[in-house]
Coordinates of C-alpha atoms and ligand atoms in Angstrom, one line a residue:
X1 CA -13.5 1.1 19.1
X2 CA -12.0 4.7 18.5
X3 CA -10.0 4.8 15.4
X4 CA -8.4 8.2 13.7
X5 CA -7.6 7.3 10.3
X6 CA -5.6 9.6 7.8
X7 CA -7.2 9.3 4.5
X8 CA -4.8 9.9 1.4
X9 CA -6.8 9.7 -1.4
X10 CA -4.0 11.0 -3.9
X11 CA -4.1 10.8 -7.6
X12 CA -6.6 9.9 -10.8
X13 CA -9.0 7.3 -9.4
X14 CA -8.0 7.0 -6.0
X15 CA -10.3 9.8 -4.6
X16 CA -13.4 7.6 -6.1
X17 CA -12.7 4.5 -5.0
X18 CA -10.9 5.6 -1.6
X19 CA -14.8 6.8 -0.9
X20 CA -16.5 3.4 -1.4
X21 CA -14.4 2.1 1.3
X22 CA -15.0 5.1 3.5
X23 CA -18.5 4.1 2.7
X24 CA -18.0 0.6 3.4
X25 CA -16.1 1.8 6.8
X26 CA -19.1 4.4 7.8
X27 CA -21.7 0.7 7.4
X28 CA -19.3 -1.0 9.9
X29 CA -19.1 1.9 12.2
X30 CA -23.1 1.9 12.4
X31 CA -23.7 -1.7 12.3
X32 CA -20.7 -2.3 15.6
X33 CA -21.1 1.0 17.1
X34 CA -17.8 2.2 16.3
X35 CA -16.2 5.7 16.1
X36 CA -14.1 6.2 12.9
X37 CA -12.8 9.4 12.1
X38 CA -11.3 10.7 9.0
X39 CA -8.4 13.5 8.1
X40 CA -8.1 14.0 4.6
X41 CA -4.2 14.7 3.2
X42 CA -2.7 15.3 0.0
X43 CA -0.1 13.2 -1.7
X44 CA 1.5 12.4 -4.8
X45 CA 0.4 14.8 -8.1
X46 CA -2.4 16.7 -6.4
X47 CA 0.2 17.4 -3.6
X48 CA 2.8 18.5 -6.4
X49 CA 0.3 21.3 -8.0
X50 CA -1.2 22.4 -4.2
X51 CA 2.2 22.5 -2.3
X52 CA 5.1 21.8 -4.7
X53 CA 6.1 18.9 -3.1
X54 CA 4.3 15.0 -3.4
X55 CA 4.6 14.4 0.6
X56 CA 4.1 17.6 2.5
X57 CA 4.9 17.8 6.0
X58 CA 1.4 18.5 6.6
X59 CA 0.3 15.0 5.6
X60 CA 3.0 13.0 7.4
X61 CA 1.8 14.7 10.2
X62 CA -1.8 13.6 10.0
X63 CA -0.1 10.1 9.4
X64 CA 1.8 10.3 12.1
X65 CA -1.2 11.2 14.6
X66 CA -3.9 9.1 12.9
X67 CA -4.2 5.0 14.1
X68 CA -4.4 3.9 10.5
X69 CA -3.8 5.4 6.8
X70 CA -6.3 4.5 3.8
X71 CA -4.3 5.4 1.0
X72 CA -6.2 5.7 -2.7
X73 CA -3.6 5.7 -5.5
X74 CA -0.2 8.0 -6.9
X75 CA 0.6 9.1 -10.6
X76 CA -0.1 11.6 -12.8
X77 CA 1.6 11.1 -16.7
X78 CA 2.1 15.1 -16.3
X79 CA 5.0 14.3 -14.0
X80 CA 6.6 11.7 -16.0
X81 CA 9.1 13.5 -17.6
X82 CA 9.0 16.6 -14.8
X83 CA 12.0 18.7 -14.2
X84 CA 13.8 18.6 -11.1
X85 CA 12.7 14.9 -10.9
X86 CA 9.6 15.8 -8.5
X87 CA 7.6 12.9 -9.8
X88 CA 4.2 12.0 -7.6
X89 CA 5.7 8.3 -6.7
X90 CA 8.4 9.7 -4.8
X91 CA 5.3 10.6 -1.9
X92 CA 4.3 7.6 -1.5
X93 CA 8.1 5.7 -1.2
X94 CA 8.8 8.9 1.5
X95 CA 5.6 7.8 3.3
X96 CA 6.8 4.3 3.3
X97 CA 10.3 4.7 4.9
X98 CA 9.3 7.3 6.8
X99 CA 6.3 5.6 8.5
X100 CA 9.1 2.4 9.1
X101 CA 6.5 0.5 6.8
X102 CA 8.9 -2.2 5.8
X103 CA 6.6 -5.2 5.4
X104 CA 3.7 -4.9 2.5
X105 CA 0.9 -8.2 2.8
X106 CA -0.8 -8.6 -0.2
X107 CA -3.6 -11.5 -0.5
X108 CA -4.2 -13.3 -3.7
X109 CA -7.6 -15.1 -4.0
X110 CA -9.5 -16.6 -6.9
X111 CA -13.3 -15.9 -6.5
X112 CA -15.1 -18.5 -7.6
X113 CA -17.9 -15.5 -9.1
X114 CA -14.8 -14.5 -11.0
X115 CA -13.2 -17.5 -12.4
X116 CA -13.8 -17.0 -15.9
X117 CA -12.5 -13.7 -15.9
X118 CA -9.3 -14.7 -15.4
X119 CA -7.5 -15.6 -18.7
X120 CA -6.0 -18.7 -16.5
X121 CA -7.8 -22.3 -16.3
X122 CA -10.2 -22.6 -13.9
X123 CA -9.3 -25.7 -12.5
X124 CA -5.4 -24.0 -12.2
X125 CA -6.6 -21.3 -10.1
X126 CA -9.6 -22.5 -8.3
X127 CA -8.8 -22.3 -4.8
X128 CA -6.1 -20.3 -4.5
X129 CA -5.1 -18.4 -1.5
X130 CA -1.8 -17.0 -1.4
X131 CA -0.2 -14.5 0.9
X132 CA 2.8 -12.4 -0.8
X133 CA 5.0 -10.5 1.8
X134 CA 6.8 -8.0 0.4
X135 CA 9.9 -6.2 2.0
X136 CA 9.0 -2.8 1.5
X137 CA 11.4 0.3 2.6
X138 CA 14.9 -1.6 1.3
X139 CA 16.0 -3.1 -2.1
X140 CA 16.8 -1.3 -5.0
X141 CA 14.1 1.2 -4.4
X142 CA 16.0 3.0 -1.8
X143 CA 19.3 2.6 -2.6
X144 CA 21.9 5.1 -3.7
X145 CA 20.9 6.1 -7.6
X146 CA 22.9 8.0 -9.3
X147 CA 23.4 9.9 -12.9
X148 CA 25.8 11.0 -14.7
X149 CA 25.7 14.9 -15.8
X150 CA 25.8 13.8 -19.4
X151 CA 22.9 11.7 -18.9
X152 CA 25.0 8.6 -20.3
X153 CA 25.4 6.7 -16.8
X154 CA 22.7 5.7 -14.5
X155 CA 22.9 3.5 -11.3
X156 CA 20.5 2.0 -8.6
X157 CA 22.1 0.2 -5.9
X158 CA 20.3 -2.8 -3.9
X159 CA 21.1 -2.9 -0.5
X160 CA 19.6 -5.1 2.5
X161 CA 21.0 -5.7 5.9
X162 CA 20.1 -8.8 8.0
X163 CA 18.0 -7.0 10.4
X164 CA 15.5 -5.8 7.4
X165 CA 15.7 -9.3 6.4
X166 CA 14.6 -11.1 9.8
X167 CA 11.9 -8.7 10.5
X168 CA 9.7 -8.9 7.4
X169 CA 10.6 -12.6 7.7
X170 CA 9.1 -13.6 11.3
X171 CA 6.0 -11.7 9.6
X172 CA 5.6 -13.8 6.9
X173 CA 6.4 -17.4 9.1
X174 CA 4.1 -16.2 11.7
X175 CA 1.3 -15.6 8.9
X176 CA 2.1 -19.4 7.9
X177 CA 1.5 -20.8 10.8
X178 CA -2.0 -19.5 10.8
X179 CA -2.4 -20.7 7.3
X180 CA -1.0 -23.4 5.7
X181 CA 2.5 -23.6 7.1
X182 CA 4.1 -23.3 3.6
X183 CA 6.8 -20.0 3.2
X184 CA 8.0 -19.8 -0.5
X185 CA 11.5 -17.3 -0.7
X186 CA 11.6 -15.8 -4.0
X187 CA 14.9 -14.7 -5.2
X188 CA 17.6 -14.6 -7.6
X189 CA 20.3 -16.3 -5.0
X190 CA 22.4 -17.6 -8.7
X191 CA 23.0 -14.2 -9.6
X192 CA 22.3 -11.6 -6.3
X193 CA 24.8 -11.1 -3.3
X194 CA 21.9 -9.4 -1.4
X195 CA 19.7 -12.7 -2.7
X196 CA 21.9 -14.8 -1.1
X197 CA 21.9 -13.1 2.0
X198 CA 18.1 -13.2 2.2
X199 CA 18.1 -17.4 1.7
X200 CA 21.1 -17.4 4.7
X201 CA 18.9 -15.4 7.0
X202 CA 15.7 -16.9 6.6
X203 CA 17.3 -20.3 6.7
X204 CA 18.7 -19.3 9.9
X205 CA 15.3 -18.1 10.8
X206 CA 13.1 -20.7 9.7
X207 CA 14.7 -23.0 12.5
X208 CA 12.5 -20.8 14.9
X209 CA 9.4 -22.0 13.1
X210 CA 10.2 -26.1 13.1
X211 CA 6.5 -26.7 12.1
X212 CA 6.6 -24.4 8.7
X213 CA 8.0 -25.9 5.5
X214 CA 10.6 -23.4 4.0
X215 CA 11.3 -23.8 0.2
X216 CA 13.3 -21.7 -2.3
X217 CA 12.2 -20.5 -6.0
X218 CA 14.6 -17.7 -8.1
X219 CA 12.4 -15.0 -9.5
X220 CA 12.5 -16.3 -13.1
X221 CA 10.6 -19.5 -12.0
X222 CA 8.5 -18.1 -9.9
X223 CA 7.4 -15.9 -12.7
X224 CA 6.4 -18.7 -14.2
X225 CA 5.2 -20.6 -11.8
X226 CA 2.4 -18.2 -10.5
X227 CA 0.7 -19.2 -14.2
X228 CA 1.5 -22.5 -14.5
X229 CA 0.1 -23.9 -10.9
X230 CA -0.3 -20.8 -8.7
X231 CA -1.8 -23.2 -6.0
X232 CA 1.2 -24.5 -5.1
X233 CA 2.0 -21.3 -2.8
X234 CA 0.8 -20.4 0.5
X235 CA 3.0 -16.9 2.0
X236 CA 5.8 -16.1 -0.4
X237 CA 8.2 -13.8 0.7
X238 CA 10.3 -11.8 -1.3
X239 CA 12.5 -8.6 -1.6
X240 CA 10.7 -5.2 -2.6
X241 CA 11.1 -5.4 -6.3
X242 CA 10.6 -8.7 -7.0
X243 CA 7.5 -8.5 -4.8
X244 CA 6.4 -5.7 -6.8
X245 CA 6.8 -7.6 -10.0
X246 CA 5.5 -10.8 -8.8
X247 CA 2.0 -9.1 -6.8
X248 CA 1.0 -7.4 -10.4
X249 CA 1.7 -10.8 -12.0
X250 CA -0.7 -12.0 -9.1
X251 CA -3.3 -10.3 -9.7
X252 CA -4.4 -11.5 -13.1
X253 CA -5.4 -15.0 -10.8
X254 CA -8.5 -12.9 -9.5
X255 CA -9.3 -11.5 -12.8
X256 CA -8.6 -7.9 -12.7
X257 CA -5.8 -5.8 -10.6
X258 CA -8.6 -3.5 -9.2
X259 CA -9.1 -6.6 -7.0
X260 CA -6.2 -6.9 -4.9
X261 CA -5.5 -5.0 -1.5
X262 CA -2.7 -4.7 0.6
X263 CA -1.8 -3.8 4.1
X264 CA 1.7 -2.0 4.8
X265 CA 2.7 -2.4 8.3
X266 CA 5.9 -1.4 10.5
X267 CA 6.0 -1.3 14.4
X268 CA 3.9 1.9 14.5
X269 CA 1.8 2.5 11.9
X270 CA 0.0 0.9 9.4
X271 CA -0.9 1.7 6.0
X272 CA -4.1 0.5 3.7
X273 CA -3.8 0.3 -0.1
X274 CA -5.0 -0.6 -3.5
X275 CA -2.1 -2.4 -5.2
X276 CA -3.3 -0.9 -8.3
X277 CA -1.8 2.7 -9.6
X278 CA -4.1 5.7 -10.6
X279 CA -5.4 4.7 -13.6
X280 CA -5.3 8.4 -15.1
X281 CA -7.8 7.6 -18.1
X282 CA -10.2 6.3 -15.5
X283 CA -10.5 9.0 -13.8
X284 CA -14.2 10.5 -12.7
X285 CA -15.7 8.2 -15.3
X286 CA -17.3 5.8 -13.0
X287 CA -15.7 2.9 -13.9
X288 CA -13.2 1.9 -11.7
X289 CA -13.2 -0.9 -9.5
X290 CA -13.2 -0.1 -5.4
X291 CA -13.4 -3.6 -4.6
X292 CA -9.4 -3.5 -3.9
X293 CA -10.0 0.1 -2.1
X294 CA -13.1 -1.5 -0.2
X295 CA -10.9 -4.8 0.6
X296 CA -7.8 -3.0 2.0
X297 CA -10.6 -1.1 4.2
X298 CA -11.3 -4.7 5.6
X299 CA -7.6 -5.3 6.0
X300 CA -7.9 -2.4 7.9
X301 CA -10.5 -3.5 10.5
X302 CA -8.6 -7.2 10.4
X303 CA -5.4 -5.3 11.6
X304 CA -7.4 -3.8 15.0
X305 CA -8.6 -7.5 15.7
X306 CA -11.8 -6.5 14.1
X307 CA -12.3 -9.8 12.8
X308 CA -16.3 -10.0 12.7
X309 CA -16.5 -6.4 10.7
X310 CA -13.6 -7.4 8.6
X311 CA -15.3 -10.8 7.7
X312 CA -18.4 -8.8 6.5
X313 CA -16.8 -6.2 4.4
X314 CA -15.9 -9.4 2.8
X315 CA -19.1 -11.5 2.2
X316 CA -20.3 -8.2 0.8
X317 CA -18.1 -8.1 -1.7
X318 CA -18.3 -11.8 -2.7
X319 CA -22.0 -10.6 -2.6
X320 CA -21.4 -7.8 -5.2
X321 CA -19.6 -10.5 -7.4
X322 CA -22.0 -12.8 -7.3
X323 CA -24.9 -10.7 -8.6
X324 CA -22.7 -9.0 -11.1
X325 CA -22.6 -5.6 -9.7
X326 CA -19.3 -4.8 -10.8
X327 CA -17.5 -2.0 -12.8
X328 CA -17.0 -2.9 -16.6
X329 CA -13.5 -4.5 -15.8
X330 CA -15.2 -7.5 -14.2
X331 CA -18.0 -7.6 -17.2
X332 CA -20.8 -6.2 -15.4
X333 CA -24.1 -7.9 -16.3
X334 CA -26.4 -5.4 -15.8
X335 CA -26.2 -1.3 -16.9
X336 CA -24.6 1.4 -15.6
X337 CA -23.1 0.3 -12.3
X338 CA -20.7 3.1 -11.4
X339 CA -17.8 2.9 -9.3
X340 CA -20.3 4.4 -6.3
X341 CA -22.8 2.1 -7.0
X342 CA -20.4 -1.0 -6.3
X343 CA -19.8 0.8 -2.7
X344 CA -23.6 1.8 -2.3
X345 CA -24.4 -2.0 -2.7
X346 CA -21.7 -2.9 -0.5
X347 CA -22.4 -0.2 2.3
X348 CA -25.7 -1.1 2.2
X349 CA -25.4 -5.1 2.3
X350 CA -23.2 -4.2 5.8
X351 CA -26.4 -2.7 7.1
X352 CA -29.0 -5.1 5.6
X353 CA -27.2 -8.5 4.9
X354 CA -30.5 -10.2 4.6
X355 CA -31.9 -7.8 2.5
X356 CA -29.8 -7.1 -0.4
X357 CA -31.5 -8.4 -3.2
X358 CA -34.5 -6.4 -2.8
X359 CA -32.1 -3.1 -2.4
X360 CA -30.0 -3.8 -5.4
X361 CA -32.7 -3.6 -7.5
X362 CA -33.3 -0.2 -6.2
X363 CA -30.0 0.6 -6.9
X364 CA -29.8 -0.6 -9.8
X365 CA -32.7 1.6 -11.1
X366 CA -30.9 4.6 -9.3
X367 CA -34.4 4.8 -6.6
X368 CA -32.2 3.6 -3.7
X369 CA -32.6 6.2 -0.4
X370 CA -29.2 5.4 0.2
X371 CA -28.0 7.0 -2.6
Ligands
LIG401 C1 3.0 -0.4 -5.8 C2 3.4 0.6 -6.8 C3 4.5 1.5 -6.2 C4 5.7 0.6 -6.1 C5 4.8 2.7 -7.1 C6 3.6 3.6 -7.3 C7 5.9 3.5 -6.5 O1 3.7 0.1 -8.0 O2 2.7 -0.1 -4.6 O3 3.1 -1.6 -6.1 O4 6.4 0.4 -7.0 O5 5.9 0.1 -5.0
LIG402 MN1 3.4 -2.1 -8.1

């Protein structure tokens, strides 16, 4: 397969990490005789100080003519109190509406090499496998704000209509029915007109999909409820800020947020992200984690119906887990395995699944000719 992707790598670590799935991309493309190509854009800060804006033209244009987008991460603290309100998040929300990505899948897993990292019980989170769809170009995020000269006053307005409702929502039944045929709502339908509005609809809905149990759960709970027994959830769906919320809550399951990935998709395009931010202190040290970066990369290849590639982008990183070649978030049991290490070994167990061990220990002393 042919595929033109636009590579965003954007702020702090997401340069670094947005290479080790490159890397793990490049393996794929070898091993399957595939054609990847990349165009590099900038957004967010690095967009701000090269072109005075965090989404240029330029780079919606390479989205725009590209079959996918790997996007790294956005922020910079240098904007976060920047005049004129340019800050580097307002790229990636442009990007969003602008590519009609209203529907953000993010997959929660436990790994069983990483159960102890968690700060959770390992008999609570064993097992889980969750699938939180997030509506992503409505809500509060993109309604009318609003302050007041004096700086006294500030609004945000949430807004949703029934047709941004519906749309997300046969996404998220359609994923059930694949898995386990559960679809949580999470909302705040005691309090929220828009709330109540997404439990009509998807009430409504949920008659088109008589085999998938539909159940209800106001944010508060949910909250809780994603420590407490997280395994009771199969796809939840949810409005854009509470998915927001509830995805970083998520992520502590797995044991660190450089874990999870995520896959924004609308009609047309599709979009490939971390759902971690940029992690400014990180930055160029070698030490964060690409396993989300490398994992949205197979979300990627899952999204062409590249199901055989996407599957070993996988076992290599449950590989990587296993023998404790991770980046010092994850505890790493052996020295000096740097961010491009994790996607050396990962590249490199794509090319030569049988014969990883011998390679790591290459790696590991830094000999490896793939390096
Ligand atoms: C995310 C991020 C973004 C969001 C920020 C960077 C605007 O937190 O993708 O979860 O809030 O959607
Ligand atoms: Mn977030």
């Amino acid at each position: 397969m042919k595929l033109k992707i636009a590579v965003l790598p954007g702020d702090g670590i997401g340069p670094e990490v947005t290479d080790q799935a490159i890397k793990a991309l490049n393996a794929i493309a070898l091993e399957f005789d595939h054609k990847f190509s990349y165009k590099h854009a900038d957004v967010g800060a690095i967009a701000i100080d090269n072109s005075g804006v965090p989404l240029p033209d330029e780079t919606l244009n390479v989205c725009k003519d590209s079959d996918a987008i790997l996007f790294g991460a956005i922020g910079d603290p240098k904007y976060d109190n920047a005049k004129g309100n340019i800050r580097p998040e307002q790229g990636l929300l442009k990007l969003r509406k602008e590519m009609g990505l209203f529907a953000n899948i993010r997959p929660v897993k436990a790994f069983d090499a990483l159960l102890d990292f968690s700060p959770l019980k390992k008999p609570n989170i064993k097992g889980v496998d969750i699938s939180i769809y997030r509506e992503l170009t409505g809500g509060i995020y993109f309604g009318k704000k609003e302050t007041s000269e004096d700086g006294t006053y500030a609004s945000d307005l949430c807004e949703y209509s029934v047709v941004e409702i519906e749309r997300i929502a046969h996404l998220a039944f359609k994923s059930a029915m694949a898995r386990s045929k559960k679809v949580t709502l999470v909302d705040k339908a005691n309090v929220l007109d828009t709330s109540r509005l997404w439990r009509k609809t998807v009430t409504k809905l949920a008659k088109n999909y008589p085999e998938v149990s539909l159940d209800f759960l106001y944010v508060d709970n949910a909250a809780m409820q994603m420590i407490l027994n997280p395994k009771q959830f199969d796809v939840i769906l949810t409005e854009n800020m509470f998915g927001d919320i509830i995805s970083d809550e998520a992520s502590v399951i797995g044991g660190s947020i450089g874990l999870l990935p995520s896959a924004s998709v609308g009609d047309t395009y599709a979009l490939f992200e971390p759902i971690h931010g940029s992690y400014p202190q990180a930055t160029g040290q070698g030490i964060a984690n690409p396993i989300a970066a490398i994992l949205s990369a197979s979300m990627l290849l899952e999204h062409f119906g590249l199901y055989d590639e996407a599957e070993l982008v996988k076992d290599a990183v449950e590989k990587s887990l296993k023998l404790g070649i991770t980046t010092p978030d994850l505890g790493t049991k052996h020295d000096k395995i740097t961010t491009s290490k994790v996607g050396d070994f990962i590249a490199d167990y794509i090319s030569n699944p049988n014969d990883s061990n011998r390679n790591f220990s290459n790696i590991h002393l830094g000999q490896s000719t793939i390096i």
